[in-house]
Amino acid sequence: VSETLVVQSHQGPYTAFFDDQALTRLNAAVPSRVHFIIDAKVAGLYAGDLHQVLASPSVLLIEATEANKTLDKFTGYVDHLISRGVRRGQTLVAIGGGIMQDIVCFLAATLLRGMPWSFYPTTLLAQADSCIGSKSSINVGKTKNILGTFTPPEKIYITTSVLATLEEREFRSGLGEMLKVHAIDGPASFDRIAADYPRLFTDQALLRRYIYGSLAIKKAIIEADEFDRGVRNIMNYGHSFGHALESATDFFIPHGIAVTIGMDMANYTSMRLGLMDASHYQRMHPPLKANYSGFPPPEIPLEFFFSALLKDKKHTDVQLRLVLPDAQSRITVGLYSFDAALRHIWTDYLTKELYP
Ligand SMILES: NC(=O)c1ccc[n+]([C@@H]2O[C@H](COP(=O)([O-])OP(=O)(O)OC[C@H]3O[C@@H](n4cnc5c(N)ncnc54)[C@H](O)[C@@H]3O)[C@@H](O)[C@H]2O)c1
Ligand SMILES: [Zn+2]
């Protein structure tokens, strides 16, 4: 495993450093003129390792909840930063998962018309997926991720040892996005991570290699289409269904687990529409199921699921933009008219295939 990954963006290159001493180093020499925004749970768990950081002049602890990345909470965050004398040229530093990333990235994009930011991702999902790609997404009222920008960080520091304290559901959520990006890379890539899947729970070095590998696959896609106008759309594999499942269960299912079910559902749909052979669905079903069935089965209210799916912002009229695998298991974007046949297929999946 190489120690760094450089990503090209419209604001120039930025680097993800794989460095298990990064947090220790940060704490030993806390830079001046930085403002920390830290996941409150991480601050508690790592209070010892981060004691100098936590005692520095500008620290804001935020609980990682969807409500806390809602637009109206930003008044409080901006007031806090003003009270700490925020100026252009200073740096915002995020420590936490995707929620801290979204909050700090959005502030960095808009505060004083743009500030540099850096990121210490602490969840598997953030380390293996969201930390690169430049996106910020925040909620307005009940509408998730409706405001956003493309604002890459200056630097990302990946400390995989902090993953040891993640709850299992959060760990599986990150694994879901890792399975996704490997599926996009192709069947051989997916089969490799599927074979190693059980060991990812116990083998730190192997996990680190797959985190690096996941980012390397994503890097090629976002460099080709940073602004999500073309090829990057395939990263939404599992996401139309996943978002609808999250929304229908009131966010009871963690994002990456919903995406895992969403990929299985996409494969099932493709099989039932005759777009691909049943063997592709059957090949991917066991590893996907292994990832989502470690999570207690929630009841999926079908009508909520359908209304959430049809409201998804990536859809135009009654046409649904779906990311489905083709006959070679290649992930492709297509437009499908929502009709009784699709409703039937998805009802079958949710009532008969999922958690049978
Ligand atoms: N901007 C993007 O590109 C992008 C991409 C994917 C997801 N997201 C967003 O990210 C959010 C989800 O992020 P996430 O899954 O990384 O998790 P998160 O930030 O929601 O954190 C999940 C839980 O893990 C806890 N936690 C974080 N680090 C920990 C650690 N080291 N040990 C123990 N507990 C820890 C948090 O306190 C929280 O309870 C969603 O809001 C999603 O919309 C953004
Ligand atoms: Zn995702």
Short mmCIF file of C-alpha atoms and ligand atoms in Angstrom, two decimals:
data_model
loop_
_atom_site.label_atom_id
_atom_site.label_comp_id
_atom_site.label_asym_id
_atom_site.label_seq_id
_atom_site.Cartn_x
_atom_site.Cartn_y
_atom_site.Cartn_z
CA VAL A 1 0.00 0.00 0.00
CA SER A 2 1.29 3.38 -0.98
CA GLU A 3 1.09 5.99 1.79
CA THR A 4 -0.59 8.74 -0.19
CA LEU A 5 -3.23 9.19 -2.85
CA VAL A 6 -3.30 12.40 -4.88
CA VAL A 7 -6.63 13.48 -6.37
CA GLN A 8 -6.95 16.10 -9.12
CA SER A 9 -9.78 18.61 -8.74
CA HIS A 10 -10.94 21.94 -10.20
CA GLN A 11 -9.11 23.59 -7.29
CA GLY A 12 -5.91 21.72 -7.96
CA PRO A 13 -4.55 18.45 -6.54
CA TYR A 14 -5.19 17.40 -2.96
CA THR A 15 -3.71 14.50 -1.03
CA ALA A 16 -5.05 11.76 1.22
CA PHE A 17 -2.30 10.60 3.59
CA PHE A 18 -2.55 7.16 5.17
CA ASP A 19 -0.92 7.88 8.50
CA ASP A 20 -1.72 6.06 11.72
CA GLN A 21 0.15 8.74 13.67
CA ALA A 22 -1.74 11.65 12.13
CA LEU A 23 -3.96 12.40 15.13
CA THR A 24 -1.05 12.00 17.56
CA ARG A 25 1.04 14.34 15.44
CA LEU A 26 -1.76 16.89 15.23
CA ASN A 27 -2.15 16.80 19.00
CA ALA A 28 1.59 17.14 19.62
CA ALA A 29 1.85 20.28 17.50
CA VAL A 30 -1.53 21.98 17.22
CA PRO A 31 -1.31 24.58 14.45
CA SER A 32 -2.37 28.13 15.26
CA ARG A 33 -5.01 29.89 13.16
CA VAL A 34 -7.14 26.77 12.77
CA HIS A 35 -10.72 26.14 13.84
CA PHE A 36 -11.61 22.60 14.84
CA ILE A 37 -15.04 21.10 14.30
CA ILE A 38 -15.12 17.69 15.93
CA ASP A 39 -17.63 14.88 16.30
CA ALA A 40 -18.58 15.04 20.01
CA LYS A 41 -18.51 11.25 20.34
CA VAL A 42 -15.02 11.04 18.83
CA ALA A 43 -13.86 13.85 21.13
CA GLY A 44 -15.11 11.82 24.11
CA LEU A 45 -13.62 8.51 22.98
CA TYR A 46 -10.25 10.08 22.10
CA ALA A 47 -10.13 12.80 24.79
CA GLY A 48 -6.69 11.60 25.89
CA ASP A 49 -5.15 11.42 22.41
CA LEU A 50 -6.67 14.78 21.48
CA HIS A 51 -6.22 16.71 24.76
CA GLN A 52 -4.12 19.53 23.26
CA VAL A 53 -6.46 19.83 20.29
CA LEU A 54 -9.47 19.98 22.60
CA ALA A 55 -7.79 22.65 24.74
CA SER A 56 -6.95 24.84 21.73
CA PRO A 57 -8.69 28.25 21.30
CA SER A 58 -11.29 27.35 18.66
CA VAL A 59 -13.06 24.03 19.11
CA LEU A 60 -16.67 23.26 18.28
CA LEU A 61 -18.02 19.84 19.27
CA ILE A 62 -21.07 18.68 17.33
CA GLU A 63 -23.08 15.49 17.71
CA ALA A 64 -23.16 13.53 14.44
CA THR A 65 -26.89 13.60 13.72
CA GLU A 66 -28.75 14.40 10.50
CA ALA A 67 -30.53 17.23 12.37
CA ASN A 68 -27.14 18.84 13.03
CA LYS A 69 -26.34 19.15 9.32
CA THR A 70 -29.58 21.03 8.69
CA LEU A 71 -29.33 24.57 7.31
CA ASP A 72 -30.84 26.30 10.38
CA LYS A 73 -28.04 24.90 12.61
CA PHE A 74 -25.47 26.86 10.59
CA THR A 75 -26.35 30.14 12.28
CA GLY A 76 -24.96 28.72 15.51
CA TYR A 77 -21.82 27.34 13.82
CA VAL A 78 -21.08 30.65 12.10
CA ASP A 79 -21.71 32.61 15.33
CA HIS A 80 -19.26 30.31 17.11
CA LEU A 81 -16.57 30.82 14.45
CA ILE A 82 -17.07 34.61 14.48
CA SER A 83 -16.70 34.59 18.27
CA ARG A 84 -13.34 32.80 17.75
CA GLY A 85 -12.18 35.50 15.33
CA VAL A 86 -12.45 33.55 12.09
CA ARG A 87 -10.54 35.20 9.20
CA ARG A 88 -9.84 34.40 5.56
CA GLY A 89 -6.72 32.33 5.16
CA GLN A 90 -7.32 30.39 8.37
CA THR A 91 -8.16 26.71 8.06
CA LEU A 92 -11.21 24.75 9.18
CA VAL A 93 -10.38 21.26 10.40
CA ALA A 94 -13.00 18.49 10.53
CA ILE A 95 -12.54 15.41 12.71
CA GLY A 96 -15.31 12.83 12.39
CA GLY A 97 -17.42 11.00 9.81
CA GLY A 98 -19.51 12.10 6.84
CA ILE A 99 -21.65 14.43 8.93
CA MET A 100 -18.67 16.50 10.18
CA GLN A 101 -17.33 16.41 6.62
CA ASP A 102 -20.56 17.81 5.18
CA ILE A 103 -20.81 20.55 7.82
CA VAL A 104 -17.21 21.70 7.50
CA CYS A 105 -17.09 21.36 3.72
CA PHE A 106 -20.22 23.53 3.39
CA LEU A 107 -18.81 26.13 5.80
CA ALA A 108 -15.50 26.12 3.93
CA ALA A 109 -17.34 26.71 0.64
CA THR A 110 -19.41 29.64 1.88
CA LEU A 111 -17.86 31.28 4.94
CA LEU A 112 -16.00 34.46 3.89
CA ARG A 113 -16.58 33.25 0.30
CA GLY A 114 -14.29 30.32 0.78
CA MET A 115 -11.78 29.01 3.29
CA PRO A 116 -9.31 26.12 3.18
CA TRP A 117 -10.28 23.00 5.10
CA SER A 118 -8.73 19.69 6.01
CA PHE A 119 -10.25 16.44 7.12
CA TYR A 120 -9.45 13.62 9.58
CA PRO A 121 -12.12 11.03 8.68
CA THR A 122 -12.98 8.69 11.56
CA THR A 123 -15.67 6.40 10.09
CA LEU A 124 -15.04 3.64 7.57
CA LEU A 125 -17.54 5.25 5.19
CA ALA A 126 -15.67 8.56 5.29
CA GLN A 127 -12.21 6.96 5.02
CA ALA A 128 -13.04 4.55 2.18
CA ASP A 129 -15.51 6.67 0.24
CA SER A 130 -16.76 10.15 1.08
CA CYS A 131 -13.44 11.85 2.01
CA ILE A 132 -12.54 12.29 -1.66
CA GLY A 133 -14.91 13.66 -4.25
CA SER A 134 -15.34 17.31 -3.14
CA LYS A 135 -19.04 17.14 -2.31
CA SER A 136 -20.77 18.85 0.57
CA SER A 137 -24.44 18.08 1.17
CA ILE A 138 -26.63 19.57 3.84
CA ASN A 139 -30.27 19.18 4.78
CA VAL A 140 -33.03 21.78 4.69
CA GLY A 141 -35.90 20.87 7.01
CA LYS A 142 -36.72 17.25 6.25
CA THR A 143 -35.15 17.32 2.78
CA LYS A 144 -31.83 15.56 2.91
CA ASN A 145 -28.70 16.71 1.05
CA ILE A 146 -30.59 19.35 -0.95
CA LEU A 147 -27.95 22.12 -0.62
CA GLY A 148 -24.39 21.46 -1.56
CA THR A 149 -21.17 22.47 -3.21
CA PHE A 150 -18.06 20.94 -4.78
CA THR A 151 -15.30 21.99 -2.39
CA PRO A 152 -12.30 19.69 -2.02
CA PRO A 153 -10.27 19.73 1.21
CA GLU A 154 -6.60 20.69 1.12
CA LYS A 155 -5.48 17.56 2.93
CA ILE A 156 -7.02 14.34 4.27
CA TYR A 157 -5.38 12.29 7.03
CA ILE A 158 -6.55 8.70 7.31
CA THR A 159 -5.94 7.02 10.66
CA THR A 160 -7.39 3.53 10.37
CA SER A 161 -6.78 2.62 14.03
CA VAL A 162 -9.73 4.82 15.12
CA LEU A 163 -12.08 2.45 13.28
CA ALA A 164 -11.70 0.02 16.19
CA THR A 165 -14.26 1.97 18.24
CA LEU A 166 -16.93 2.15 15.51
CA GLU A 167 -20.20 0.41 16.22
CA GLU A 168 -20.69 -2.66 14.05
CA ARG A 169 -23.58 -1.09 12.13
CA GLU A 170 -21.35 1.87 11.19
CA PHE A 171 -18.55 -0.49 10.19
CA ARG A 172 -20.94 -2.46 7.95
CA SER A 173 -22.19 0.81 6.50
CA GLY A 174 -18.66 1.63 5.33
CA LEU A 175 -18.21 -1.92 4.00
CA GLY A 176 -21.37 -1.39 1.91
CA GLU A 177 -19.81 1.53 0.05
CA MET A 178 -16.58 -0.46 -0.38
CA LEU A 179 -18.54 -3.37 -1.91
CA LYS A 180 -20.24 -0.83 -4.19
CA VAL A 181 -17.09 0.73 -5.59
CA HIS A 182 -15.57 -2.71 -6.19
CA ALA A 183 -18.74 -3.82 -8.02
CA ILE A 184 -18.40 -0.75 -10.22
CA ASP A 185 -14.78 -1.70 -10.88
CA GLY A 186 -16.03 -4.99 -12.32
CA PRO A 187 -16.94 -8.57 -11.38
CA ALA A 188 -13.34 -9.67 -10.68
CA SER A 189 -12.83 -6.77 -8.30
CA PHE A 190 -16.11 -7.48 -6.53
CA ASP A 191 -15.35 -11.21 -6.23
CA ARG A 192 -11.97 -10.39 -4.67
CA ILE A 193 -13.38 -8.18 -1.91
CA ALA A 194 -16.28 -10.63 -1.42
CA ALA A 195 -13.80 -13.46 -0.82
CA ASP A 196 -11.86 -11.36 1.69
CA TYR A 197 -15.01 -9.88 3.26
CA PRO A 198 -15.06 -11.95 6.50
CA ARG A 199 -11.42 -11.06 7.24
CA LEU A 200 -12.08 -7.32 6.96
CA PHE A 201 -13.63 -7.46 10.44
CA THR A 202 -10.41 -8.71 12.04
CA ASP A 203 -7.42 -8.02 9.77
CA GLN A 204 -6.44 -4.31 10.08
CA ALA A 205 -3.74 -4.42 7.42
CA LEU A 206 -6.09 -6.03 4.91
CA LEU A 207 -8.80 -3.48 5.72
CA ARG A 208 -6.33 -0.65 5.14
CA ARG A 209 -5.40 -2.08 1.73
CA TYR A 210 -9.07 -2.23 0.75
CA ILE A 211 -9.68 1.33 2.00
CA TYR A 212 -6.82 2.47 -0.22
CA GLY A 213 -8.11 0.34 -3.11
CA SER A 214 -11.64 1.75 -2.74
CA LEU A 215 -10.34 5.32 -2.89
CA ALA A 216 -8.13 4.49 -5.87
CA ILE A 217 -11.14 3.18 -7.83
CA LYS A 218 -13.22 6.22 -6.86
CA LYS A 219 -10.36 8.61 -7.71
CA ALA A 220 -10.37 7.55 -11.37
CA ILE A 221 -14.13 8.14 -11.63
CA ILE A 222 -14.25 11.53 -9.90
CA GLU A 223 -11.24 12.78 -11.82
CA ALA A 224 -13.05 11.93 -15.04
CA ASP A 225 -16.27 13.66 -13.90
CA GLU A 226 -15.81 15.72 -10.73
CA PHE A 227 -19.13 17.55 -11.16
CA ASP A 228 -21.32 14.47 -11.54
CA ARG A 229 -22.48 15.22 -15.07
CA GLY A 230 -21.62 11.88 -16.66
CA VAL A 231 -19.67 8.80 -15.64
CA ARG A 232 -19.71 9.65 -11.91
CA ASN A 233 -23.45 8.87 -11.95
CA ILE A 234 -22.59 5.18 -11.75
CA MET A 235 -21.44 5.84 -8.17
CA ASN A 236 -25.17 6.04 -7.44
CA TYR A 237 -25.42 2.26 -7.87
CA GLY A 238 -27.64 1.09 -5.01
CA HIS A 239 -28.45 4.67 -4.06
CA SER A 240 -31.90 5.33 -5.58
CA PHE A 241 -33.23 2.27 -3.75
CA GLY A 242 -30.96 2.95 -0.76
CA HIS A 243 -32.16 6.52 -0.28
CA ALA A 244 -35.79 5.37 -0.53
CA LEU A 245 -35.12 2.67 2.08
CA GLU A 246 -33.44 5.17 4.42
CA SER A 247 -36.31 7.58 4.03
CA ALA A 248 -39.06 4.90 4.35
CA THR A 249 -37.53 3.72 7.64
CA ASP A 250 -36.94 7.26 8.92
CA PHE A 251 -33.14 6.77 8.69
CA PHE A 252 -33.18 3.73 10.94
CA ILE A 253 -31.02 1.90 8.37
CA PRO A 254 -27.47 3.37 8.15
CA HIS A 255 -26.64 4.77 4.71
CA GLY A 256 -24.12 2.14 3.53
CA ILE A 257 -26.36 -0.73 4.66
CA ALA A 258 -29.28 0.77 2.74
CA VAL A 259 -26.91 1.00 -0.26
CA THR A 260 -25.98 -2.68 0.18
CA ILE A 261 -29.66 -3.65 0.02
CA GLY A 262 -30.07 -1.16 -2.85
CA MET A 263 -27.39 -2.94 -4.93
CA ASP A 264 -29.04 -6.30 -4.33
CA MET A 265 -32.34 -4.75 -5.35
CA ALA A 266 -30.79 -3.21 -8.48
CA ASN A 267 -29.36 -6.62 -9.45
CA TYR A 268 -32.71 -8.27 -8.78
CA THR A 269 -34.48 -5.66 -10.92
CA SER A 270 -32.02 -6.15 -13.76
CA MET A 271 -32.51 -9.92 -13.58
CA ARG A 272 -36.31 -9.68 -13.53
CA LEU A 273 -36.29 -7.22 -16.45
CA GLY A 274 -34.19 -9.74 -18.36
CA LEU A 275 -31.27 -7.30 -18.67
CA MET A 276 -28.86 -9.77 -17.14
CA ASP A 277 -28.54 -13.42 -16.34
CA ALA A 278 -29.77 -14.75 -12.99
CA SER A 279 -26.22 -15.95 -12.26
CA HIS A 280 -25.03 -12.35 -11.73
CA TYR A 281 -27.71 -11.74 -9.14
CA GLN A 282 -26.95 -15.06 -7.45
CA ARG A 283 -23.20 -14.42 -7.46
CA MET A 284 -23.48 -11.08 -5.66
CA HIS A 285 -26.42 -11.90 -3.42
CA PRO A 286 -24.58 -13.87 -0.66
CA PRO A 287 -21.86 -11.25 0.11
CA LEU A 288 -24.38 -8.38 -0.08
CA LYS A 289 -26.73 -10.29 2.18
CA ALA A 290 -23.88 -11.08 4.59
CA ASN A 291 -23.32 -7.33 4.94
CA TYR A 292 -26.93 -6.24 5.44
CA SER A 293 -28.21 -9.18 7.43
CA GLY A 294 -25.84 -8.39 10.27
CA PHE A 295 -28.36 -5.69 10.94
CA PRO A 296 -31.80 -6.33 12.53
CA PRO A 297 -34.44 -6.52 9.78
CA PRO A 298 -36.71 -3.50 9.85
CA GLU A 299 -40.18 -3.58 8.39
CA ILE A 300 -40.12 -1.64 5.08
CA PRO A 301 -43.43 0.24 4.67
CA LEU A 302 -44.03 -0.27 0.92
CA GLU A 303 -46.07 2.87 0.26
CA PHE A 304 -43.43 5.06 1.97
CA PHE A 305 -40.78 3.29 -0.07
CA PHE A 306 -42.53 3.97 -3.38
CA SER A 307 -43.32 7.58 -2.60
CA ALA A 308 -39.70 8.18 -1.52
CA LEU A 309 -38.38 6.48 -4.67
CA LEU A 310 -40.57 8.57 -6.96
CA LYS A 311 -39.57 11.79 -5.20
CA ASP A 312 -35.86 11.16 -5.51
CA LYS A 313 -34.33 14.31 -6.98
CA LYS A 314 -32.46 12.40 -9.69
CA HIS A 315 -35.72 11.42 -11.42
CA THR A 316 -37.45 13.32 -14.19
CA ASP A 317 -41.28 13.04 -14.34
CA VAL A 318 -42.45 9.42 -14.24
CA GLN A 319 -39.18 8.32 -15.78
CA LEU A 320 -36.86 6.86 -13.17
CA ARG A 321 -33.13 7.18 -13.56
CA LEU A 322 -31.82 3.86 -12.31
CA VAL A 323 -28.31 2.48 -12.06
CA LEU A 324 -28.51 -1.20 -12.99
CA PRO A 325 -25.98 -3.85 -13.98
CA ASP A 326 -26.07 -5.07 -17.60
CA ALA A 327 -25.49 -8.53 -19.03
CA GLN A 328 -21.76 -8.35 -18.21
CA SER A 329 -22.41 -7.03 -14.68
CA ARG A 330 -21.30 -3.58 -15.87
CA ILE A 331 -22.98 -0.83 -13.88
CA THR A 332 -24.91 1.48 -16.22
CA VAL A 333 -27.31 4.40 -15.92
CA GLY A 334 -30.63 4.22 -17.72
CA LEU A 335 -34.12 5.73 -17.79
CA TYR A 336 -37.07 3.48 -16.99
CA SER A 337 -40.77 4.36 -16.92
CA PHE A 338 -42.34 3.52 -13.62
CA ASP A 339 -45.16 1.06 -14.26
CA ALA A 340 -47.09 -1.81 -12.70
CA ALA A 341 -44.39 -4.30 -13.70
CA LEU A 342 -41.65 -2.42 -11.82
CA ARG A 343 -43.93 -1.96 -8.83
CA HIS A 344 -44.51 -5.72 -8.86
CA ILE A 345 -40.79 -6.53 -9.06
CA TRP A 346 -39.91 -4.22 -6.18
CA THR A 347 -42.79 -5.46 -4.04
CA ASP A 348 -41.56 -9.02 -4.65
CA TYR A 349 -38.04 -8.06 -3.65
CA LEU A 350 -39.05 -6.30 -0.45
CA THR A 351 -41.56 -8.92 0.64
CA LYS A 352 -39.94 -12.16 -0.58
CA GLU A 353 -36.22 -11.74 -1.30
CA LEU A 354 -35.05 -9.41 1.46
CA TYR A 355 -34.64 -11.29 4.75
CA PRO A 356 -36.48 -14.43 3.54
N1 LIG B 1 -20.41 14.62 1.07
C1 LIG B 1 -20.29 13.38 0.66
O1 LIG B 1 -19.62 13.09 -0.32
C2 LIG B 1 -20.96 12.30 1.41
C3 LIG B 1 -20.86 10.97 0.96
C4 LIG B 1 -21.46 9.97 1.69
C5 LIG B 1 -22.17 10.28 2.83
N2 LIG B 1 -22.29 11.58 3.24
C6 LIG B 1 -23.05 11.93 4.44
O2 LIG B 1 -22.35 11.43 5.56
C7 LIG B 1 -23.26 11.09 6.59
C8 LIG B 1 -22.94 9.72 7.10
O3 LIG B 1 -21.60 9.71 7.46
P1 LIG B 1 -20.86 8.49 8.17
O4 LIG B 1 -21.51 7.22 7.82
O5 LIG B 1 -19.42 8.69 7.94
O6 LIG B 1 -21.16 8.67 9.67
P2 LIG B 1 -21.55 9.80 10.71
O7 LIG B 1 -20.73 10.99 10.57
O8 LIG B 1 -23.04 9.91 10.65
O9 LIG B 1 -21.17 9.01 12.05
C9 LIG B 1 -21.80 7.79 12.36
C10 LIG B 1 -21.68 7.49 13.85
O10 LIG B 1 -20.33 7.07 14.15
C11 LIG B 1 -19.82 7.85 15.23
N3 LIG B 1 -18.35 7.86 15.07
C12 LIG B 1 -17.60 8.54 14.17
N4 LIG B 1 -16.31 8.16 14.25
C13 LIG B 1 -16.22 7.23 15.23
C14 LIG B 1 -15.18 6.44 15.76
N5 LIG B 1 -13.94 6.51 15.29
N6 LIG B 1 -15.46 5.60 16.79
C15 LIG B 1 -16.74 5.47 17.24
N7 LIG B 1 -17.78 6.16 16.76
C16 LIG B 1 -17.53 7.03 15.75
C17 LIG B 1 -20.53 9.17 15.12
O11 LIG B 1 -20.52 9.87 16.30
C18 LIG B 1 -21.93 8.70 14.73
O12 LIG B 1 -22.63 8.26 15.86
C19 LIG B 1 -24.63 11.26 6.00
O13 LIG B 1 -25.18 12.49 6.42
C20 LIG B 1 -24.38 11.29 4.51
O14 LIG B 1 -25.37 12.05 3.81
C21 LIG B 1 -21.68 12.58 2.55
ZN ZN B 2 -23.35 6.59 -0.49
#
